[in-house]
Every structure is written in structure tokens, then in C-alpha cells.
CSV table of C-alpha atoms and ligand atoms in Angstrom, one decimal:
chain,number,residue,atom,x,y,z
A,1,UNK,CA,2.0,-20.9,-10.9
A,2,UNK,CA,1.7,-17.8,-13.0
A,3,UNK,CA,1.7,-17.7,-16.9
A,4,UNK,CA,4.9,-15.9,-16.1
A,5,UNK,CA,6.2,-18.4,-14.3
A,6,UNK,CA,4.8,-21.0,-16.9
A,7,UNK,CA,6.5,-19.2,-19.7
A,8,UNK,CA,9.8,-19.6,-17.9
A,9,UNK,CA,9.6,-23.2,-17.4
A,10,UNK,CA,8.7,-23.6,-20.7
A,11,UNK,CA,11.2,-21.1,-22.1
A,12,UNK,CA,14.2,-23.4,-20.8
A,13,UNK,CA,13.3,-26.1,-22.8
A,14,UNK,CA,14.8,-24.7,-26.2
A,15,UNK,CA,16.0,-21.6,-25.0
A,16,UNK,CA,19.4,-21.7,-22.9
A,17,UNK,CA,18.6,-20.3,-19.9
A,18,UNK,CA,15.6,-19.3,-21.3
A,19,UNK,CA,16.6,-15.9,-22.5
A,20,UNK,CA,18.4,-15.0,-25.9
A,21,UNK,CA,20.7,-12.8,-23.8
A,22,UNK,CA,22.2,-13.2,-20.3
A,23,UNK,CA,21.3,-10.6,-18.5
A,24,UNK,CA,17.9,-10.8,-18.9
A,25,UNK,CA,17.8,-14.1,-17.2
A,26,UNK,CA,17.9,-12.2,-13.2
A,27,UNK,CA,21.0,-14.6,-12.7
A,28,UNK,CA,22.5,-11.7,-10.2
A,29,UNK,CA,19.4,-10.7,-8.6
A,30,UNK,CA,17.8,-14.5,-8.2
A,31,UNK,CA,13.7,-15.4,-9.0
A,32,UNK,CA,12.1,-15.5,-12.4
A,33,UNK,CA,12.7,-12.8,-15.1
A,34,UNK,CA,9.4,-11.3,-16.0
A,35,UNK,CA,8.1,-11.8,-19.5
A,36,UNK,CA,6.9,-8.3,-20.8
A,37,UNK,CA,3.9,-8.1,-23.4
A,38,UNK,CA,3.7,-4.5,-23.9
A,39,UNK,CA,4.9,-0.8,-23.3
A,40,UNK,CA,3.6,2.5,-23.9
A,41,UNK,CA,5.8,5.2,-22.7
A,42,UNK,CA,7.5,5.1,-19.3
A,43,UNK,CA,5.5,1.8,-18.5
A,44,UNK,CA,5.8,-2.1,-19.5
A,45,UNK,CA,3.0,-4.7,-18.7
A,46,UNK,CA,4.2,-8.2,-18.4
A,47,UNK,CA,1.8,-10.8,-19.0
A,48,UNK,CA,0.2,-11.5,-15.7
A,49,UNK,CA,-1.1,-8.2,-17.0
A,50,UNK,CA,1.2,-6.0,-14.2
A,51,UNK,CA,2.5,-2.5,-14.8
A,52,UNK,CA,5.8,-1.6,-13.8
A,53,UNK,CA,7.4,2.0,-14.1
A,54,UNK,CA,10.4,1.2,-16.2
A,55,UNK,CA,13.9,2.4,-15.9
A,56,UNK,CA,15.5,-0.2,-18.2
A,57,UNK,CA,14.4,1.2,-21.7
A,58,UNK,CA,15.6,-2.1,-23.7
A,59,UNK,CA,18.8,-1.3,-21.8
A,60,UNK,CA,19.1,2.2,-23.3
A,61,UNK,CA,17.5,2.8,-26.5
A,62,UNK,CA,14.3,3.8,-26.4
A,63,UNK,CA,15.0,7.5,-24.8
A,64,UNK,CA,11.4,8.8,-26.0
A,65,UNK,CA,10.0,5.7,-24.2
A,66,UNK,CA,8.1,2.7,-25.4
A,67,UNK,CA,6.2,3.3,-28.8
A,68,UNK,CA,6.6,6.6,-29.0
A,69,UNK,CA,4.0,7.6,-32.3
A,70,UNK,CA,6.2,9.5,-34.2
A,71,UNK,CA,8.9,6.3,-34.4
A,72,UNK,CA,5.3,3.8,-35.3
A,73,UNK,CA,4.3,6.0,-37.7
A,74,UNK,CA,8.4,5.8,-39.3
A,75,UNK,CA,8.7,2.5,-38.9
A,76,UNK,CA,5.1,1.6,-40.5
A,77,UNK,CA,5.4,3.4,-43.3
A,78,UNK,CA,9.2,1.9,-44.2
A,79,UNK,CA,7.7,-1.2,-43.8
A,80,UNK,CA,5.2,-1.2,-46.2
A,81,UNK,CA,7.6,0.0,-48.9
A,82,UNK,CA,9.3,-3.5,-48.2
A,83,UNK,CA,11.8,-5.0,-45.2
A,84,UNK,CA,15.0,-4.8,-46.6
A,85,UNK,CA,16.7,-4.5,-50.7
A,86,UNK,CA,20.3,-5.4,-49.8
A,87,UNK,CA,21.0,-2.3,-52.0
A,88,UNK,CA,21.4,1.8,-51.1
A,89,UNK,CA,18.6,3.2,-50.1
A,90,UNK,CA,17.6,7.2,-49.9
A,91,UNK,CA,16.9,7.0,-46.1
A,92,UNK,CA,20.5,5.6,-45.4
A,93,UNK,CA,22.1,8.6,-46.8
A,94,UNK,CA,19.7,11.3,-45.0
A,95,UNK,CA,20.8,9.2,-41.4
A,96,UNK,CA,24.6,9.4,-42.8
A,97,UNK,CA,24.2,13.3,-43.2
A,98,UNK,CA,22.3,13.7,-40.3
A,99,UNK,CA,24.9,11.6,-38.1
A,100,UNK,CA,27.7,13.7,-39.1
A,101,UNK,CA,26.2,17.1,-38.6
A,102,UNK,CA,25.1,15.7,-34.9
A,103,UNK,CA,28.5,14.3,-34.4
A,104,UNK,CA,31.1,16.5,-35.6
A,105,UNK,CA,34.2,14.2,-34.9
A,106,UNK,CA,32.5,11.9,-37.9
A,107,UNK,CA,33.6,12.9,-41.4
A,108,UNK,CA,32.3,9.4,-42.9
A,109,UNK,CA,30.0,6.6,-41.4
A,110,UNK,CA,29.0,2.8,-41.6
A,111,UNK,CA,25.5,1.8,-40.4
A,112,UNK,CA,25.3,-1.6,-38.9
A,113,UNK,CA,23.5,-3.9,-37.4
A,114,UNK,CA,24.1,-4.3,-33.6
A,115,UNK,CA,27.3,-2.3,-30.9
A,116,UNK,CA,29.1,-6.0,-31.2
A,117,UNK,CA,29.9,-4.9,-34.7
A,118,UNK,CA,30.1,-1.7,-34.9
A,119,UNK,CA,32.6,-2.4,-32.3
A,120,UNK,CA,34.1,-5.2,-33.7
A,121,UNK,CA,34.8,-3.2,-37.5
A,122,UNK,CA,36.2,-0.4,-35.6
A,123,UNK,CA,38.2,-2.5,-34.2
A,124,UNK,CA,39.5,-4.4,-37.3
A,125,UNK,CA,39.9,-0.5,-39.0
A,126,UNK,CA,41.7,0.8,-37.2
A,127,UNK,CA,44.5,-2.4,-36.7
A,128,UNK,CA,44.5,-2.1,-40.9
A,129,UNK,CA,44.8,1.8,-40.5
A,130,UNK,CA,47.5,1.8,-38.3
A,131,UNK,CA,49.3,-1.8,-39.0
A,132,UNK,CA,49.3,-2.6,-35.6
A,133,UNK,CA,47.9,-5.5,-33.6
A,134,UNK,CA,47.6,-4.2,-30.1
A,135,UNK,CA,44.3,-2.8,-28.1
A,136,UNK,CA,44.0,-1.1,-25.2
A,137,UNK,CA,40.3,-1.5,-23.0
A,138,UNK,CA,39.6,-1.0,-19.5
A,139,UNK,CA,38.8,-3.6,-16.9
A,140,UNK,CA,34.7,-3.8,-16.2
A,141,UNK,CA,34.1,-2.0,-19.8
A,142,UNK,CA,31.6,-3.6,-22.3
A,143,UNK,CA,32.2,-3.3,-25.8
A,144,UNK,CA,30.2,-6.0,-27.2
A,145,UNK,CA,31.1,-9.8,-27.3
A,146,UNK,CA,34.0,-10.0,-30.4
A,147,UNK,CA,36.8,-12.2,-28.8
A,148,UNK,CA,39.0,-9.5,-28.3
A,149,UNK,CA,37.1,-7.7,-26.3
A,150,UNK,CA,35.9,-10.5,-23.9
A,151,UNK,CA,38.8,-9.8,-21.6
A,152,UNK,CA,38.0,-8.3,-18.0
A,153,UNK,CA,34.0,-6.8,-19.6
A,154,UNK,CA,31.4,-5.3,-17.9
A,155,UNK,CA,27.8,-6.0,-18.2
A,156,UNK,CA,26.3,-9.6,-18.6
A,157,UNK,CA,30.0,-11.1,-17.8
A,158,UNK,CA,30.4,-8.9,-14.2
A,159,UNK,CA,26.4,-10.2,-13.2
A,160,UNK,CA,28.0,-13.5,-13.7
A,161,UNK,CA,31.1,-12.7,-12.0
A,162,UNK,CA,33.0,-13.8,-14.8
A,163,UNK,CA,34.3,-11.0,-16.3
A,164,UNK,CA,35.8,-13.5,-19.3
A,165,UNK,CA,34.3,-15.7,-21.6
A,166,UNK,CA,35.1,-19.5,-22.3
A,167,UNK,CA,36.0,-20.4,-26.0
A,168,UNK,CA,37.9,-17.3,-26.5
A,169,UNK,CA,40.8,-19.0,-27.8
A,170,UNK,CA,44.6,-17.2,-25.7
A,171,UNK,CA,45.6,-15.8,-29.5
A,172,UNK,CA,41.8,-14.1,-30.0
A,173,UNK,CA,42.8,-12.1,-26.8
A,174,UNK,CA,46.6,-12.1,-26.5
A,175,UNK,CA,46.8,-8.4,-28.2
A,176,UNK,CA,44.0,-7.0,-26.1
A,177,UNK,CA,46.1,-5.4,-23.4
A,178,UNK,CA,43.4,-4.1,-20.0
A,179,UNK,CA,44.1,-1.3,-17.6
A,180,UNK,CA,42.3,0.4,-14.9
A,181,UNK,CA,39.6,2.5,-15.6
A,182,UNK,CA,40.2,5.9,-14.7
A,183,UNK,CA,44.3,5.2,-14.0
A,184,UNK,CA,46.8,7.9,-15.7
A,185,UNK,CA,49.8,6.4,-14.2
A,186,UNK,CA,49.4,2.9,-16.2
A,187,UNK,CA,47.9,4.8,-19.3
A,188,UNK,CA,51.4,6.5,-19.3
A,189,UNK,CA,53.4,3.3,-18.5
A,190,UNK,CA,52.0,1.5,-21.0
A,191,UNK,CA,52.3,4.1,-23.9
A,192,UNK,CA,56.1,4.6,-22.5
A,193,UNK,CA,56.6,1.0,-23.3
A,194,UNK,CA,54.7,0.0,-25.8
A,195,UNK,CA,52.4,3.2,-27.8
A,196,UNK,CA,54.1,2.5,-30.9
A,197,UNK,CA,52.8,-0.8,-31.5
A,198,UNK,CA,49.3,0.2,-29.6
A,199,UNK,CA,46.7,0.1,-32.8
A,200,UNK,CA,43.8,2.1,-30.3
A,201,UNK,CA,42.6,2.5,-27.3
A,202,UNK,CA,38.8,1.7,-27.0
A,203,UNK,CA,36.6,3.3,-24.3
A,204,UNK,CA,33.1,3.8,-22.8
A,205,UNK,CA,33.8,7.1,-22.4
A,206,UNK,CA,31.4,7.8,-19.4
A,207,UNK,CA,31.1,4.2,-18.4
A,208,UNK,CA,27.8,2.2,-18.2
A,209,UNK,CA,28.3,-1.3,-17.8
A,210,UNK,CA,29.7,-1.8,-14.8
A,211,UNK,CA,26.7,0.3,-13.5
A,212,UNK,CA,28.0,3.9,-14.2
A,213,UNK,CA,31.4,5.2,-13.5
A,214,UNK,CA,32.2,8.7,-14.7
A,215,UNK,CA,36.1,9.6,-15.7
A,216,UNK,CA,38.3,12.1,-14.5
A,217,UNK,CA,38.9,14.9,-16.7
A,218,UNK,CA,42.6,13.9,-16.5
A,219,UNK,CA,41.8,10.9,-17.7
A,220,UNK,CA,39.6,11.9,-20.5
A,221,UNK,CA,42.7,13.9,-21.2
A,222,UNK,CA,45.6,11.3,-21.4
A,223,UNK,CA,43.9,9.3,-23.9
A,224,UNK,CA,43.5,11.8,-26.6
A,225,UNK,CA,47.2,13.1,-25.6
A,226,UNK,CA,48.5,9.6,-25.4
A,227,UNK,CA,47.0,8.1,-28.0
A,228,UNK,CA,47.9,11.2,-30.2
A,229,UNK,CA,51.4,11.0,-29.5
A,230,UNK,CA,52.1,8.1,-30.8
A,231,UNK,CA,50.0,7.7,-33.7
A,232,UNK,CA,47.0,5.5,-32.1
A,233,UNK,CA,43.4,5.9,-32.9
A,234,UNK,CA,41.2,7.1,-30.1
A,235,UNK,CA,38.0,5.0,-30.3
A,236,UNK,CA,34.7,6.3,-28.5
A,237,UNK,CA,32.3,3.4,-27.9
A,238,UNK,CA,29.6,5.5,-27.7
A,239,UNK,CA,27.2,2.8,-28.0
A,240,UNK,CA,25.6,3.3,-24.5
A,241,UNK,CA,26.1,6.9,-24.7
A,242,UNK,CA,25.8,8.5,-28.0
A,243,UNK,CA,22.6,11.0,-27.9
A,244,UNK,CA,22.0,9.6,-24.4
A,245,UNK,CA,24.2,11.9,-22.0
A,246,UNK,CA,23.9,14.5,-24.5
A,247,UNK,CA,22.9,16.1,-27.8
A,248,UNK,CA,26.6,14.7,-28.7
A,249,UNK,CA,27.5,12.4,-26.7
A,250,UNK,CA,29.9,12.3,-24.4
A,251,UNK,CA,32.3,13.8,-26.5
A,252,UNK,CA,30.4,16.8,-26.8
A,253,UNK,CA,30.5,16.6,-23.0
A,254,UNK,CA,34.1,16.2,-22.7
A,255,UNK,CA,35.3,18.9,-25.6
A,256,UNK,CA,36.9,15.7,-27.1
A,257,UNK,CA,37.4,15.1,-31.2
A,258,UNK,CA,37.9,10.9,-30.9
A,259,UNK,CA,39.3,9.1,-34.2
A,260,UNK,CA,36.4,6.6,-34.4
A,261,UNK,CA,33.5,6.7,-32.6
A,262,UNK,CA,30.7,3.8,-32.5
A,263,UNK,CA,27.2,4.4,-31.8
A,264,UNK,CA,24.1,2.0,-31.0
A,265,UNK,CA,21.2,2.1,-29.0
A,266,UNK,CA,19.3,5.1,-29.0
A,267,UNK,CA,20.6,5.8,-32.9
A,268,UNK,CA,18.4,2.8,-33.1
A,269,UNK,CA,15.2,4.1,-31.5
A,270,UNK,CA,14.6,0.3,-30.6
A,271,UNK,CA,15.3,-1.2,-34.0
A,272,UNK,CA,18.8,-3.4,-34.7
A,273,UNK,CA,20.9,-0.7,-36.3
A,274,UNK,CA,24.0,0.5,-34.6
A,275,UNK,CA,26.7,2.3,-36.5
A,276,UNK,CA,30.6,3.4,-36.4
A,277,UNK,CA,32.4,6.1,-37.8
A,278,UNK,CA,34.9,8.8,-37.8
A,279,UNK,CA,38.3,10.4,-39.8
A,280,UNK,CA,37.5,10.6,-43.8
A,281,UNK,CA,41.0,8.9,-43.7
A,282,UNK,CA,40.5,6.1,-41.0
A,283,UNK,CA,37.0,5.4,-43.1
A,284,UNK,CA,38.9,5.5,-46.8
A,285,UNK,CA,40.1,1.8,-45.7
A,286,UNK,CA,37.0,0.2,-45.3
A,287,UNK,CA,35.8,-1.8,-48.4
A,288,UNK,CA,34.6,-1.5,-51.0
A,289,UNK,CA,37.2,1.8,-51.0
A,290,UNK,CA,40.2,0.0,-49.0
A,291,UNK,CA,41.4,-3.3,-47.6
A,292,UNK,CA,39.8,-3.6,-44.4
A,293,UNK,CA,36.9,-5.8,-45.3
A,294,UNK,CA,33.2,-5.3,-43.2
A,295,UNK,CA,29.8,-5.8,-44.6
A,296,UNK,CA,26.5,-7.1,-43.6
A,297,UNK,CA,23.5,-8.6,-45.1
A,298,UNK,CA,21.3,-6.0,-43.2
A,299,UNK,CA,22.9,-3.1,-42.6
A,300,UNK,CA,21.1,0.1,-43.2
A,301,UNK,CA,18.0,-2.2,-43.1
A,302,UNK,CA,15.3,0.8,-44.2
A,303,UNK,CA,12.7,-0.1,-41.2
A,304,UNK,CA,15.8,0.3,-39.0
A,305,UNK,CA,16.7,3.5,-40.4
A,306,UNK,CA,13.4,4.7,-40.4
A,307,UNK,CA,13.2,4.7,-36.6
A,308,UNK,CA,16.9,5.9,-35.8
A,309,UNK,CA,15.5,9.0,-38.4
A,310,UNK,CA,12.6,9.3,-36.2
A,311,UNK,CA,14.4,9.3,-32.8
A,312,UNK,CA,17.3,11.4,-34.0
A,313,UNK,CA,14.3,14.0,-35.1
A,314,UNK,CA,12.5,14.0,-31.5
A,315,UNK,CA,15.6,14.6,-29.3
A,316,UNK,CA,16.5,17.3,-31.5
A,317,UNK,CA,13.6,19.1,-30.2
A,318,UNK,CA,14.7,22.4,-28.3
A,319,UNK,CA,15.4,21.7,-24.8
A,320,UNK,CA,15.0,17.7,-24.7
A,321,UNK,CA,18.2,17.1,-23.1
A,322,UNK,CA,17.9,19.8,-20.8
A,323,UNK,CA,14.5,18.3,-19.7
A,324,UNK,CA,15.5,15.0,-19.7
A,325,UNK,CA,18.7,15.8,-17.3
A,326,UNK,CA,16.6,17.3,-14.8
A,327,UNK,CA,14.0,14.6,-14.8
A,328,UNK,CA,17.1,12.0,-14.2
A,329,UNK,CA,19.0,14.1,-11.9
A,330,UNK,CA,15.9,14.5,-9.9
A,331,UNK,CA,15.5,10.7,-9.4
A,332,UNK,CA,18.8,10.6,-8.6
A,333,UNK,CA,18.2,13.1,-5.9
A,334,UNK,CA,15.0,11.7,-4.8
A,335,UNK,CA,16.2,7.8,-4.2
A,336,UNK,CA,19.1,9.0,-2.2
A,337,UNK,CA,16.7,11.2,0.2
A,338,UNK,CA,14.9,8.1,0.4
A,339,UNK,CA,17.6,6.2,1.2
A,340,UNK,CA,18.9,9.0,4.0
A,341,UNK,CA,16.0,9.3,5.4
A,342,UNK,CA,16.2,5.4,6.4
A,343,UNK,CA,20.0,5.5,7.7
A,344,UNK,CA,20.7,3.5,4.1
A,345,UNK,CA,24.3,3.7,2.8
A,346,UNK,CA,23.6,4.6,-0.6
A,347,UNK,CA,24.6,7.0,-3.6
A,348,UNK,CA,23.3,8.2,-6.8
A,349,UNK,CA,24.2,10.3,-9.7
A,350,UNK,CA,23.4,11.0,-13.4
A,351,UNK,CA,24.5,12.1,-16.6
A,352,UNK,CA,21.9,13.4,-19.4
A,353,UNK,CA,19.3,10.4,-19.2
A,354,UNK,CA,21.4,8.0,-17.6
A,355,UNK,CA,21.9,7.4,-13.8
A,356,UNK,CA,23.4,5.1,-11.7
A,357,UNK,CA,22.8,3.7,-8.1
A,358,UNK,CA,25.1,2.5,-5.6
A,359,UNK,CA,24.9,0.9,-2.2
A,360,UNK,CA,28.4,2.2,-1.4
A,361,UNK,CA,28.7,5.6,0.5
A,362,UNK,CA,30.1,7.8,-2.9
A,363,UNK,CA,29.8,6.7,-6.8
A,364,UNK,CA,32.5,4.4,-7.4
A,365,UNK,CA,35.4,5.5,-9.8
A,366,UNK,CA,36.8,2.4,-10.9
A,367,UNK,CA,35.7,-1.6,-11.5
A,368,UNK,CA,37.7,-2.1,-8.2
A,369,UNK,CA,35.2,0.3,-5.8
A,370,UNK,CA,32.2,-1.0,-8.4
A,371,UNK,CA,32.3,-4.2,-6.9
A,372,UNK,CA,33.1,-2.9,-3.2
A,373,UNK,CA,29.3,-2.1,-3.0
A,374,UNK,CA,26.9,-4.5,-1.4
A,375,UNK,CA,25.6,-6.7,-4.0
A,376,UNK,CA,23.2,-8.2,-1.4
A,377,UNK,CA,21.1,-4.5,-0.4
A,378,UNK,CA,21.2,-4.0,-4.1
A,379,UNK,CA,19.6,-8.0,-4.9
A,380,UNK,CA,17.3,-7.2,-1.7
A,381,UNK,CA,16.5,-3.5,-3.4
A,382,UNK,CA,15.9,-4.7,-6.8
A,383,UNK,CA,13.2,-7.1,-5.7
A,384,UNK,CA,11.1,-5.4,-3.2
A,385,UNK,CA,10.6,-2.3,-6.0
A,386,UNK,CA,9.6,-4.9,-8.8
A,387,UNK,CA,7.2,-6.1,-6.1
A,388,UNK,CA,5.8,-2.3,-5.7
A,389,UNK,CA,5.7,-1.7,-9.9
A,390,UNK,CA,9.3,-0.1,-10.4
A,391,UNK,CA,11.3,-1.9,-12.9
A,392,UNK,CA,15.1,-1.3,-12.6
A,393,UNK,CA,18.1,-3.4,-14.3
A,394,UNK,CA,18.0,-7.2,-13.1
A,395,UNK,CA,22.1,-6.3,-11.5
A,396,UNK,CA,23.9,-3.8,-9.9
A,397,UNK,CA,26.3,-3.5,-12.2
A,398,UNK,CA,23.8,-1.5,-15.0
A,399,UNK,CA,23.3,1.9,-15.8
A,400,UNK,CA,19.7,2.9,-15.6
A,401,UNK,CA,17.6,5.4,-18.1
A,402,UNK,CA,14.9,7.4,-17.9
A,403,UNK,CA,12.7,8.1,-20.8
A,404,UNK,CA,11.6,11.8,-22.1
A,405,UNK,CA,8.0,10.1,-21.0
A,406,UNK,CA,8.6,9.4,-17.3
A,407,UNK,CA,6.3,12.0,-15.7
A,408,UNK,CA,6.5,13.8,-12.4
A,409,UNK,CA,3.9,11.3,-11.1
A,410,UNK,CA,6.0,8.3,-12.0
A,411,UNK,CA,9.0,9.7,-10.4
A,412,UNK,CA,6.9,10.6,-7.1
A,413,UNK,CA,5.7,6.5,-7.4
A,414,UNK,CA,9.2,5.7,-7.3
A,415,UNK,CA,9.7,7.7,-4.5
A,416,UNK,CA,7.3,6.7,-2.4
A,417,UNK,CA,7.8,2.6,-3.4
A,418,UNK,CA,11.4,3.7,-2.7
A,419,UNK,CA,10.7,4.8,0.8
A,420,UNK,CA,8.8,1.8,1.7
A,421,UNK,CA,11.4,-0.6,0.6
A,422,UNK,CA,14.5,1.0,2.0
A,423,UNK,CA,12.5,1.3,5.3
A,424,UNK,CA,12.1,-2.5,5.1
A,425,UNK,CA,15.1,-2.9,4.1
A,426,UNK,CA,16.7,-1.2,7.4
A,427,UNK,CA,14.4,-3.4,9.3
A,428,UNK,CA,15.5,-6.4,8.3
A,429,UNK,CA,19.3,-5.4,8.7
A,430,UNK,CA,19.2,-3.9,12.0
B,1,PLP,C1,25.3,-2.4,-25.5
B,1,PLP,C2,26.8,-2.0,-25.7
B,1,PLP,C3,27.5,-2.7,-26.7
B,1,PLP,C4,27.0,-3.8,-27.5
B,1,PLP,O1,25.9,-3.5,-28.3
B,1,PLP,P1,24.9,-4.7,-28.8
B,1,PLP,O2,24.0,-4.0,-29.7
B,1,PLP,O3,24.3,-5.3,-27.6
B,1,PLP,O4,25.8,-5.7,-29.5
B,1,PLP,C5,28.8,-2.2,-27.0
B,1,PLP,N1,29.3,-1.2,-26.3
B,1,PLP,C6,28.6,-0.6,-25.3
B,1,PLP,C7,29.3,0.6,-24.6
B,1,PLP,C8,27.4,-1.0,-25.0
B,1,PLP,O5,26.7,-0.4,-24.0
């Protein structure tokens, strides 16, 4: 047995499933998840001592790779100024200013501690904003795990093919009302009927949990319009996607001003902080100015801060996105010639430092063609390129992300692993 397998086995004994969150247990994919000791840009070590080139990135935020100096040096010196008052700091405001100059649909922000709550206060805002009860989400989205929201999700609940939770009580989830992604008609049925009691509509604006499923711009359309109309706050869970796809998200993509938007991840440069904000009016009801009560021991922790400063001040760096896209797009391109090339049916595509892979014939549209694709390839995939160093998500219904770190050498070593599996892999399905 390896010490990686030996740290599983002794992992389950206090640890449910021995992981402290689903999806890093490889319960879609099958085998043992690989405990990882250490990371230095593009790369992770577990602790047999093997290198992988990674495309996970703690699942998104660490966009200038692992332990990048710049957010060390941040985060080092916060800390020895002391982990956390519990009381304002200077830092907190500069991230504030900063997020709403980067983000110009965000007059006023809260910092946080994790997506689940930014998510989860938005939420709760924008119900005491409006008076109303009801929420609109789309089936195979993932907006963290508040009861509401645990109603046809993406991400860990789809790699378990339970895409609800138990011990969501019918009342937690009775105003949460779930459409099609990417459907117009129902959008516009359902406002017909019922917009004037609809308190928002949350969305993962590009998608990434239920691997990455872009919108239509007529969709991206009928939810400001909709919404608008009848006096319902847009939300933008930007928590995947907020200076990921883009120097503004993917509302700077899409031309779109959203009421609320909520932001996590990469804002956190691998440090709990997440954050949600939006309309000076919306944000007037929060407490301690209005009666919509949210608050946290931690939030605006200084160490966290300190690295979300950090990031925010290396992607702003004159053409980093740029850079970045073509890096992604270019493994995009480069997995699906390697798929061609061995008769694989197989598709790719990216947006900013994002990218999803499919092992269906075109990028699926909807939660419906996302779990059309074959799950098996994908399992079969997955394995064979951990085996040859390449470290993707442990499910086929991720996102990936590449780092401003992965090199032209690591994305030729992922070509050339790539080529070897999918050739195996036509070998043993022929
Ligand atoms: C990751 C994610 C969340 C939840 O964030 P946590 O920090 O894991 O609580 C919410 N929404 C989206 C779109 C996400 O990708």
C-alpha cells in the first residue's frame, strides 16, 4: 500500500468519506483521491512524492497558480500583524474600493467568508429588498449549499447523481422555483405568471458546475429584461467566474449591469474570503444600516484580504487575461486534435481561464445534453491522465482552469499524455 493509500484508509476513520468536501472524494471517477503535500505554480506533489500538471486550481481560485510570491509575501506579512480583530480594518476598505472600480455594477460591498454565504445573504437581501419570497435558479447550477438552493444543483450533488440534498426540509425549498438553463420560453412563462411575486433570479452566468455550459445571448438577455420588468433583482453568482473569464467577469463579457452580484474564488487568491455586492439601494438594507441581518465572526479576515489584494493586483497586469485566454483556448484546441486524431467523440471550449471538456460530439447547452455525454470515456479519461501526471477534476461535470503559470511545456505534456490515452482508449472500445 502507498502512504497515499494509507492516509485514505486512515482518513475514513473520523473523516466522513474521508474528505471535508464531496467532491474531492473521486466518488464519480472511482479509486482513491490523492492526498496533495505541495504546489508551486502549474504543479502539485502528492505525497508518494508524484507531480501532476494541475488543471484543478483549488477548483478555481488560485488563477496565478500555487504560491505565487507576490500573494506569500501578502499573506505573510498580514499575518504577523495578527489573524484576525473582529473590528474594521484599513485593508478591507482598500479591497472594497478596489472591488467596485473592477466591478462597475457594485456601488457597495460585503466581504465574507466562503460563495455559500455570499450567496446565501444575497439571497436573504434581496427577499427583504423586494418583500417577496420567491427564487428563480436553473437546473444543474451551483450556488453553494443554503437549503434553498439545494434544489436540482450542480457540482458535488450531479457527481453523486443526486442533484438534491436530504434534510432540506419541503418549506426550506418550497419558494425556490428551477427552470432550464438556457430556456427563454419558460423564463417568459414563468414571469407571465408569477414575476410579481419572483424576489430574483440567481444565475452562474456562464455556467461551471455542471462542467461548463455557456448561455445564449438571448438568454443572457431575458433575465435582465424579465427580471427588470417586474421589479426583480438580477443576481450574478459570479463566484466561479468573477475575474476568471475576464477582467469583469462575465458581466463585463456579456455588457450586463446585474442588481447583486457575488464573488468568491479567485477574489480569494486561495484564502476563505468570498464577497457579494451590488445597487447602493439593494446594499442600504443590510445591517447594521437596514433590516436584513448578515454578519460573520471572520469576515474581512486581514490575512484573507491580504491575498484577494494581492491576486486582484497581479491579474491587473496589462494583458493577463489576454494571455491567459490564449493559453486556455489553446488546450482546448490541443485535447480535441488529440482526441480527432484517435476517431474520439469529443469537444472542448473555453472562456478566459476556464475550459470545459466533453465526450459528446458539441459543448452541451443545457443540464439535459450535460448528462447525455459518456460518463464512462470521461471516468476512463480522467484516470489514465492522472496515471501520466495530468491532474483534471475528479467528474465530468467540472469546469477546469488553467493558471497564468501553465507554460507552453506543460500544455505540450498534456498533449502528448493526451494522445497516449485517447489512443488507448480507442483500443479498448473498438
Ligand atoms: C464554488 C461556488 C459556490 C460556493 O462557494 P463555496 O466557497 O464553496 O461555498 C457558489 N457558487 C458558485 C457559482 C460556485 O462555483
Amino acid at each position: 500500500m502507498t502512504s497515499n493509500d494509507g492516509l485514505f484508509e486512515r482518513a475514513c476513520h473520523h473523516i466522513p468519506g474521508g474528505v471535508n468536501s464531496p467532491v474531492r472524494a473521486f466518488g464519480s471517477v472511482g479509486g482513491i483521491p490523492r492526498f496533495l503535500e505541495r504546489g508551486a505554480g502549474a504543479h502539485v506533489w502528492d505525497v508518494d512524492g508524484k507531480r501532476y500538471i494541475d488543471y484543478v486550481g483549488s477548483w478555481g481560485p488560485l488563477i496565478l497558480g500555487h504560491a505565487h510570491p507576490a500573494v506569500l509575501e501578502a499573506v505573510t506579512r498580514a499575518a504577523r500583524n495578527g489573524l484576525s480583530f473582529g473590528a474594521p480594518t484599513a485593508a478591507e476598505v482598500e479591497l472594497a474600493d478596489l472591488l467596485c472600480q473592477r466591478m462597475p455594477s457594485m456601488q457597495q460591498v460585503r466581504l465574507v467568508s466562503s460563495g455559500t454565504e455570499a450567496t446565501m445573504s444575497a439571497i436573504r437581501l434581496a427577499r427583504g429588498y423586494t418583500g417577496r419570497d420567491k427564487l428563480v435558479k436553473f437546473e444543474g447550477c451551483y450556488h453553494g449549499h443554503a437549503d434553498a438552493l439545494l434544489v436540482k444543483a450542480g457540482s458535488g450533488l450531479l457527481t453523486f447523481g443526486n442533484p438534491s440534498s436530504a434534510g432540506v426540509p419541503a418549506g426550506a425549498a418550497a419558494d425556490t422555483l428551477v427552470l432550464p438553463y438556457n430556456d427563454v420560453d419558460a423564463l417568459q412563462t414563468l414571469f407571465a405568471q408569477q414575476g410579481d411575486r419572483i424576489a430574483a433570479i440567481i444565475v452562474e452566468p456562464i455556467a461551471g458546475n455542471m462542467n461548463l455550459v455557456q448561455p445564449s445571448p438571448a438568454f443572457v438577455n431575458a433575465l435582465r429584461t424579465l427580471s427588470q420588468a417586474h421589479g426583480s433583482l438580477l443576481i450574478y453568482d459570479e463566484v466561479m467566474t468573477g475575474f476568471r473569464v475576464g477582467p469583469q467577469g462575465a458581466q463585463g463579457l456579456h455588457g450586463i449591469q446585474p442588481d447583486l452580484t457575488c464573488l468568491g474564488k479567485v477574489v480569494g487568491g486561495g484564502m476563505p474570503l468570498a464577497a457579494f455586492g451590488g445597487r447602493a439601494d439593494v446594499m442600504a438594507k443590510l445591517a447594521p444600516l437596514g433590516p436584513v441581518y448578515q454578519a460573520g465572526t471572520l469576515s474581512g479576515n486581514p490575512v484573507a484580504v491580504a491575498a484577494g489584494l494581492a491576486t486582484l493586483n497581479e491579474i491587473a497586469a496589462p494583458g493577463f487575461f489576454e494571455t491567459l485566454g490564449r493559453q486556455t483556448t489553446a488546450l482546448a484546441q490541443g485535447l480535441c486534435d488529440a482526441a480527432n486524431a484517435n476517431g474520439t467523440v469529443f469537444s472542448a471550449q473555453a472562456v478566459g481561464g476556464m475550459f470545459g471538456i466533453y465526450f459528446s460530439p458539441h459543448p452541451p447547452t443545457s443540464y439535459g445534453e450535460v448528462m447525455n455525454s459518456d460518463r464512462a470515456a470521461f471516468n476512463a479519461f480522467f484516470h489514465a491522465m492522472l496515471e501520466e501526471g495530468v491532474y483534471f477534476a475528479p467528474s465530468a461535470f467540472e469546469a477546469g482552469f488553467v493558471s497564468c503559470q501553465h507554460s507552453a511545456e506543460d500544455l505540450e505534456a498534456t498533449f502528448a499524455a493526451a494522445r497516449k490515452v485517447f489512443a488507448q482508449i480507442a483500443l479498448n472500445t473498438r
